[in-house]
Coordinates of C-alpha atoms in Angstrom, one line a residue:
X782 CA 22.2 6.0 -13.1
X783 CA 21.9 2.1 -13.6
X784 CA 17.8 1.6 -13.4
X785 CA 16.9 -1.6 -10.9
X786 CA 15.6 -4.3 -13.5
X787 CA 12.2 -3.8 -14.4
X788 CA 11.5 -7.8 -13.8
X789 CA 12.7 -7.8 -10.3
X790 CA 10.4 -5.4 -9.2
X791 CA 8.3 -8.3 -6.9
X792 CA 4.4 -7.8 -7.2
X793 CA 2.7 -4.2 -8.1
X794 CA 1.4 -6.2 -11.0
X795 CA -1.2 -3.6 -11.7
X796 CA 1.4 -0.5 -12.2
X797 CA 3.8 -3.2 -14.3
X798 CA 1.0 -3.7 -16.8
X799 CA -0.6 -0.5 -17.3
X800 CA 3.4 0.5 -17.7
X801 CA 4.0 -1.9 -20.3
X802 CA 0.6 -1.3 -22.0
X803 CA 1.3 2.1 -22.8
X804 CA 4.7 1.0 -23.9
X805 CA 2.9 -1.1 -26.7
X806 CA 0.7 1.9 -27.8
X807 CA 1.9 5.3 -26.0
X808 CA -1.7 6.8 -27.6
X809 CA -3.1 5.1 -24.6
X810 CA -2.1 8.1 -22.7
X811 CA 0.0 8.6 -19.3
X812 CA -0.4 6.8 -16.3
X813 CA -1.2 7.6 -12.7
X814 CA 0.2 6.2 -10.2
X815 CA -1.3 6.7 -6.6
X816 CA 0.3 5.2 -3.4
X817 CA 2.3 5.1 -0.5
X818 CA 6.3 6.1 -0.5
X819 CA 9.0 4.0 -1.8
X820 CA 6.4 1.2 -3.3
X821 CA 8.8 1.1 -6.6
X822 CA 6.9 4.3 -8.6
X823 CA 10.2 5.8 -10.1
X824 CA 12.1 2.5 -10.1
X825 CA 9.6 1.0 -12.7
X826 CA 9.2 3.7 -14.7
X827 CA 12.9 3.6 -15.4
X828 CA 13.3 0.0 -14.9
X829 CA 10.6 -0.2 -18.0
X830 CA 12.4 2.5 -20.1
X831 CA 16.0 0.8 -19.6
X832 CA 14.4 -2.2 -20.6
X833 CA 13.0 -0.9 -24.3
X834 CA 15.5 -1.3 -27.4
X835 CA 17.8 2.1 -27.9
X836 CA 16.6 4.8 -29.9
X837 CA 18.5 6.3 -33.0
X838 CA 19.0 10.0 -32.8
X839 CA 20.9 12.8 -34.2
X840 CA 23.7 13.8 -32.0
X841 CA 22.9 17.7 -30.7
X842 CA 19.1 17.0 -31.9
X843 CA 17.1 18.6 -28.9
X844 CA 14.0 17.2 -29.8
X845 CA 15.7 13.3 -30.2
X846 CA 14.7 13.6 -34.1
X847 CA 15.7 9.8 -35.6
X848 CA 16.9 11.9 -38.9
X849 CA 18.7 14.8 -39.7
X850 CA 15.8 15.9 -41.9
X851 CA 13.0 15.3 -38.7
X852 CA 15.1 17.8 -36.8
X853 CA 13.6 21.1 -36.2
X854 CA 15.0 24.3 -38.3
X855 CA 15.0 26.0 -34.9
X856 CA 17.6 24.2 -33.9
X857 CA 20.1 24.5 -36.8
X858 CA 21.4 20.7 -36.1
X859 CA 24.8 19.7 -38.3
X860 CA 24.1 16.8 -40.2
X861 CA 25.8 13.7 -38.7
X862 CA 24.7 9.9 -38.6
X863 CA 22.2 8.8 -35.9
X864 CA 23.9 7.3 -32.5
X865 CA 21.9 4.8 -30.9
X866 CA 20.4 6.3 -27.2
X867 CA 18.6 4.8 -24.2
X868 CA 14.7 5.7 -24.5
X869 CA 14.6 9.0 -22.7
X870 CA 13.2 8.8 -19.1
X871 CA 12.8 12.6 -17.9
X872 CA 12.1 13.8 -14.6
X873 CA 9.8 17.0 -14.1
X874 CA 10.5 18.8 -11.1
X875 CA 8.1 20.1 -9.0
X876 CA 8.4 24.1 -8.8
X877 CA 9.0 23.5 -13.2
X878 CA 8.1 27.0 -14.6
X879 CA 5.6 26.9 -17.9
X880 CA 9.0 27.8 -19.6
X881 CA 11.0 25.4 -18.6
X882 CA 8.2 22.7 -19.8
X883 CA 7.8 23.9 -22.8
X884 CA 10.8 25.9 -23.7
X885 CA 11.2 29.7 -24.4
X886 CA 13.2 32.7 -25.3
X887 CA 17.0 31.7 -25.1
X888 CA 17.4 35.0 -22.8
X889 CA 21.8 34.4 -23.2
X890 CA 21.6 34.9 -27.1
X891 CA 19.3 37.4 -27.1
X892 CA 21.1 39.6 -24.3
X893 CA 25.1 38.4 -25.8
X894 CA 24.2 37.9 -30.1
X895 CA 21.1 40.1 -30.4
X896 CA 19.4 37.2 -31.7
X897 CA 16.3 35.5 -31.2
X898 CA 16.8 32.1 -30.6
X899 CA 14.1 29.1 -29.0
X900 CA 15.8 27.5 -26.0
X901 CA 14.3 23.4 -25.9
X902 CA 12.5 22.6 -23.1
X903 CA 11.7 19.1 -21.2
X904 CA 8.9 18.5 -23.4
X905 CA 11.4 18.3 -26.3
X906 CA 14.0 16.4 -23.9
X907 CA 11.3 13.6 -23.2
X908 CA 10.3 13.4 -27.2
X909 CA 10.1 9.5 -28.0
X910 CA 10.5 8.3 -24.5
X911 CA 9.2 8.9 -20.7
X912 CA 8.1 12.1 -18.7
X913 CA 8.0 11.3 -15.1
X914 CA 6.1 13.6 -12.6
X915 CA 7.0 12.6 -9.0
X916 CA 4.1 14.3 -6.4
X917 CA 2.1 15.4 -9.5
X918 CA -0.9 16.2 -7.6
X919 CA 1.2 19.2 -5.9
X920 CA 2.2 20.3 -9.6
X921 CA -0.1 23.4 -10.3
X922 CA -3.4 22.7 -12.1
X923 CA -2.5 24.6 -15.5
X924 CA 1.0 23.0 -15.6
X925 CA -0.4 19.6 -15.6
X926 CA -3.4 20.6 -17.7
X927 CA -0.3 21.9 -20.3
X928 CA 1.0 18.4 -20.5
X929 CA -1.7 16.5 -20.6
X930 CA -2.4 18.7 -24.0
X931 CA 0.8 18.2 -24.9
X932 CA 1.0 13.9 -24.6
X933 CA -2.6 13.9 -26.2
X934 CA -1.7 15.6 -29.1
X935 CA 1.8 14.8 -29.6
X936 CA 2.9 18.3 -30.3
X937 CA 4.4 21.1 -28.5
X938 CA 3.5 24.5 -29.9
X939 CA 4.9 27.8 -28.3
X940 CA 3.6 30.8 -29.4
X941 CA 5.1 33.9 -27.0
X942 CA 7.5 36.2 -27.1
X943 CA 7.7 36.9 -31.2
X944 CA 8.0 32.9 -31.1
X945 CA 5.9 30.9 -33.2
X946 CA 7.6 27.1 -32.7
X947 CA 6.3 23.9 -33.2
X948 CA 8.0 20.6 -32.3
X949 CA 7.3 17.0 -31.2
X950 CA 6.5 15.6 -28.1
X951 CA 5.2 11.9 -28.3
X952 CA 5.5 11.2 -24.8
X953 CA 4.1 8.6 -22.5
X954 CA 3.2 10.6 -19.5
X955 CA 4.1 9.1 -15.8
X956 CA 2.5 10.7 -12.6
X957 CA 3.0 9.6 -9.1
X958 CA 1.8 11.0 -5.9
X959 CA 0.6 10.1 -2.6
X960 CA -3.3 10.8 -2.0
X961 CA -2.5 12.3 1.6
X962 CA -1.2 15.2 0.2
X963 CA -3.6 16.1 -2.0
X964 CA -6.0 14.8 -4.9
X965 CA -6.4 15.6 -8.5
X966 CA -8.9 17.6 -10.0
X967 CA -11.4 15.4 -11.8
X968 CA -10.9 17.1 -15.0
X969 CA -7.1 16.4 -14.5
X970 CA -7.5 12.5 -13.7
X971 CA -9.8 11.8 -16.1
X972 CA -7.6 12.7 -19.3
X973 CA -4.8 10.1 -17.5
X974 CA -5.4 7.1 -19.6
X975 CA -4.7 4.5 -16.7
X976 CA -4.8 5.2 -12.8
X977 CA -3.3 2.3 -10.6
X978 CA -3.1 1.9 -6.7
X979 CA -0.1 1.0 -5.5
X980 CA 0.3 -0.4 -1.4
X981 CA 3.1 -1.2 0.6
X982 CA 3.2 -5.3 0.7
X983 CA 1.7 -6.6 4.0
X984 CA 3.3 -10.0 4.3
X985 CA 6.4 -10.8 5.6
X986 CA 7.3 -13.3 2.8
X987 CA 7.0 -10.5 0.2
X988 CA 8.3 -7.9 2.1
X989 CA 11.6 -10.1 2.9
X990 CA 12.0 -11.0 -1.2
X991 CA 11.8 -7.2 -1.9
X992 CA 14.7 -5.9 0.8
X993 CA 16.8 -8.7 -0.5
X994 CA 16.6 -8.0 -4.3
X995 CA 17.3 -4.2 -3.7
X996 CA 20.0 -5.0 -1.1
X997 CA 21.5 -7.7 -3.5
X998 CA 21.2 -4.9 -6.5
X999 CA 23.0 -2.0 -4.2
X1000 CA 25.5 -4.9 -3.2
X1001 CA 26.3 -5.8 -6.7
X1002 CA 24.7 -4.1 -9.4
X1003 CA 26.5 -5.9 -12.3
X1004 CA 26.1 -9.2 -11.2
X1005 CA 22.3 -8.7 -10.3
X1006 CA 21.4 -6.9 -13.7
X1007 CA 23.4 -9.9 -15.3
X1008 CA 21.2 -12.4 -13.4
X1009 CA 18.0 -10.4 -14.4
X1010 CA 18.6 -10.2 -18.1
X1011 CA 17.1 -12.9 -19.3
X1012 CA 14.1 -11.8 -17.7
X1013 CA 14.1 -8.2 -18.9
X1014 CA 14.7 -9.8 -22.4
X1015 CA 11.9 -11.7 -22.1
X1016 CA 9.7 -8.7 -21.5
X1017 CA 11.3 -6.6 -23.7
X1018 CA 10.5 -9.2 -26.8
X1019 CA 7.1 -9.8 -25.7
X1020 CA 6.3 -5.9 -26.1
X1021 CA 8.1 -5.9 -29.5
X1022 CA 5.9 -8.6 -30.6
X1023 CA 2.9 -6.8 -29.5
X1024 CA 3.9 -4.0 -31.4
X1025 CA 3.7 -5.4 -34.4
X1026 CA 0.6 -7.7 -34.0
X1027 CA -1.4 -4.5 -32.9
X1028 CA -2.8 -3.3 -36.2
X1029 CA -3.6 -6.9 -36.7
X1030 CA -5.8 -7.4 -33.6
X1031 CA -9.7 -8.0 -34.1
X1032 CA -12.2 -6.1 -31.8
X1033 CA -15.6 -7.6 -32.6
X1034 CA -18.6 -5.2 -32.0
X1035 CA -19.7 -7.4 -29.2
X1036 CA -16.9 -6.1 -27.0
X1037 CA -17.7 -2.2 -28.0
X1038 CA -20.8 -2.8 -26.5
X1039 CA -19.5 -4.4 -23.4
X1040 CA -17.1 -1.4 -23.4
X1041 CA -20.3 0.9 -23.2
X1042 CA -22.4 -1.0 -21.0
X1043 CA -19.9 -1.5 -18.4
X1044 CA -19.3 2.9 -18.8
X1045 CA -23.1 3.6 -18.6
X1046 CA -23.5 1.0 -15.5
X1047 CA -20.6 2.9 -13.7
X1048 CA -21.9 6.3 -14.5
X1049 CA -18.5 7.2 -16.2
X1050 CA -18.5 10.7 -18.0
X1051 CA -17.9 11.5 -21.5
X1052 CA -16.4 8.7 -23.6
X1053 CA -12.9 8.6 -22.3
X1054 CA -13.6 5.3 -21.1
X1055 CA -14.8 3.1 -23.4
X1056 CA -11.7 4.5 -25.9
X1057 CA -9.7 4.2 -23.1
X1058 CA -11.0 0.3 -22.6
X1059 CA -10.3 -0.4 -26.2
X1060 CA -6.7 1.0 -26.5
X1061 CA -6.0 -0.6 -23.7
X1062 CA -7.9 -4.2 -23.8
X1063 CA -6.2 -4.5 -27.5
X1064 CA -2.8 -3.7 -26.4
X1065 CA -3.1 -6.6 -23.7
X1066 CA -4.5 -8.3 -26.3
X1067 CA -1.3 -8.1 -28.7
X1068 CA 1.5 -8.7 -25.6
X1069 CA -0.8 -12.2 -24.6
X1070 CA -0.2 -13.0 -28.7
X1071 CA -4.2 -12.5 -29.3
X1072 CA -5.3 -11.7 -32.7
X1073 CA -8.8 -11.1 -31.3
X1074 CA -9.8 -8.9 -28.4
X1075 CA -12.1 -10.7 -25.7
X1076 CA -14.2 -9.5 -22.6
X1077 CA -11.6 -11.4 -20.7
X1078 CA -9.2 -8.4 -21.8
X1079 CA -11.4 -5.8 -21.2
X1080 CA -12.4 -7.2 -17.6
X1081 CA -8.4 -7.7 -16.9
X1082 CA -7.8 -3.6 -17.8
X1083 CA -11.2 -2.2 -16.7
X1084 CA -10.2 -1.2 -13.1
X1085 CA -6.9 0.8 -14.0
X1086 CA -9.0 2.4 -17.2
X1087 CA -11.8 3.3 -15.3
X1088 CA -11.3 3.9 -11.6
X1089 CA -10.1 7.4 -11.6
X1090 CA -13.6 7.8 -14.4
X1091 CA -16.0 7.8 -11.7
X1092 CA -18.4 10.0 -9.4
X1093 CA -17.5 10.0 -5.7
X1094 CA -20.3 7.8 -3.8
X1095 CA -19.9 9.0 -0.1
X1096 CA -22.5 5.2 0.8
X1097 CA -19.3 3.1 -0.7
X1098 CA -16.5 2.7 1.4
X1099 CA -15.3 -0.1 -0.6
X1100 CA -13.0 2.1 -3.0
X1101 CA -13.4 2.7 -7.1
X1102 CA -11.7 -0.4 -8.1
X1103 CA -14.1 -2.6 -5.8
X1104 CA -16.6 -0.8 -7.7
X1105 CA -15.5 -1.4 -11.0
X1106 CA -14.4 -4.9 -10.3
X1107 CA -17.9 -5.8 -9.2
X1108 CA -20.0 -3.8 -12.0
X1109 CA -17.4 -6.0 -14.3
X1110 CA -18.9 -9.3 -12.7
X1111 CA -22.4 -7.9 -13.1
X1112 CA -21.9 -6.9 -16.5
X1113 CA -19.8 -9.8 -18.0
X1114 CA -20.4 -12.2 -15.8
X1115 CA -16.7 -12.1 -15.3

């Protein structure tokens, strides 16, 4: 499926960052995405991922390995020379069994050969690329408690069944969802590295530029990715860059302890937060070309870090990223 161009999506600047943020450094972790229907959820998650440089991977590898001797002895891969692939972008349906995440017994050898055989699951599908959760807050609480596991750590591990596997999964996690039909435990949201709001645009101007570029796309897709290139490139570049300057970017202790003060002023739990804050602020760091991470940074990430961090106060009606947005100004004067 051709993916709309990641550039001509028109505003949701807030989802397009945190997007491209984790695309810099995937240890962020995933991203949650909260909004109304058809606000361009999916299309930038694979807009993003079609976007990124091609992977190399063994042909037949089921966990993507980039050489024959990363791929798993479970899987009894020949030995052939990388192809070049798109970044995996993998869709998790909801009603996914804990098997099917996470693979199991093949059930077809073992009934047919006699043999016991480990049948790859999407976690190994979406190794070194995307797993998108449409509606995650109606997936069920363990299976979404699995994966978080799962992208933290980087590893999938299966042990059922006489099985004892082990296999990558260095994923960046995307869920999506629509607060009307139901929330996410607190537990679950908190161990999303970003959370972003997404609305429906509520001009005319903006909502006339976004019905033409999709019409124009469906119309002609060749000659609208073609006209979008350049922009994509630009993108894509600018997160390549940032790549490599990462390691290189300078977080003076000044702006840990704005990191903490701005957690302990919004009562945020735990320390998520402020290592969420400083993955994040040094990532946007890097893609602006910055070899030293400012409170500008941290006050330009704070309300998708932190939103989804903090305690429900029935007196505000003004909404969590009001809330952070303001302690910001208190705090840093931003």
């Amino acid at each position: 499926m051709t993916a709309f161009p990641f550039s001509a999506i028109v505003g949701q600047d807030e989802m397009k960052q945190a997007m491209v943020l984790t695309a810099i450094d995937p240890s962020i972790g995933g991203v949650l995405v909260f909004g109304d229907r058809g606000t361009g959820k999916s299309t930038a998650v694979r807009g993003l991922a079609a976007l990124l440089p091609p992977i190399t991977a063994v042909p037949g590898c089921p966990v993507n390995s980039a050489t024959h001797a990363d791929c798993p002895d479970w899987a009894n891969v020949a030995d052939a020379a990388p192809v070049e692939m798109p970044t995996p972008v993998i869709d998790l349906p909801l009603g996914a069994t804990e098997d099917r995440v996470t693979g199991a017994l093949d059930i077809e050898k073992a009934l047919t050969q006699g043999t016991k055989a480990f049948q790859a699951g999407l976690l190994a599908r979406a190794n070194r690329g995307y797993l998108y959760i449409d509606e995650v807050n109606l997936l069920e609480d363990h299976i979404v408690d699995l994966l978080l596991d799962v992208a933290q750590s980087g590893e999938n591990v299966v042990e059922r069944e006489g099985l004892s596997i082990r296999h990558p999964a260095r994923l960046v996690l995307v869920g999506s969802g629509n607060p009307e039909e139901g929330e996410l435990r607190p537990q679950l949201l908190d161990r999303f590295g970003l959370s972003v709001d997404v609305k429906s645009p509520t001009d005319i101007e903006t909502r006339i530029e976004v019905i033409s570029r999709r019409d124009a796309f469906e119309r002609d897709r060749v000659g609208f990715l073609r006209d979008w290139s350049g922009e994509d490139a630009k993108i894509r570049d600018q997160i390549l860059a940032a790549r490599k300057l990462l390691p290189k970017v300078v977080t003076p202790p000044r702006i840990l302890e704005r990191c903490a003060e701005l957690c302990l002023a919004l009562g945020s739990d735990g320390l998520r937060g402020e290592l969420t804050l400083l993955k994040a602020g040094r990532a946007l760091a890097a893609f602006r070309g910055k070899r030293t991470m400012t409170q500008g940074h941290i006050a330009a990430i704070a309300a998708p870090a932190l939103r989804h961090r903090l305690r429900r106060d029935p007196l505000d009606e003004a909404g969590s990223g009001t809330r952070v947005t303001r302690v910001v100004e208190e705090v840093m004067g931003a």
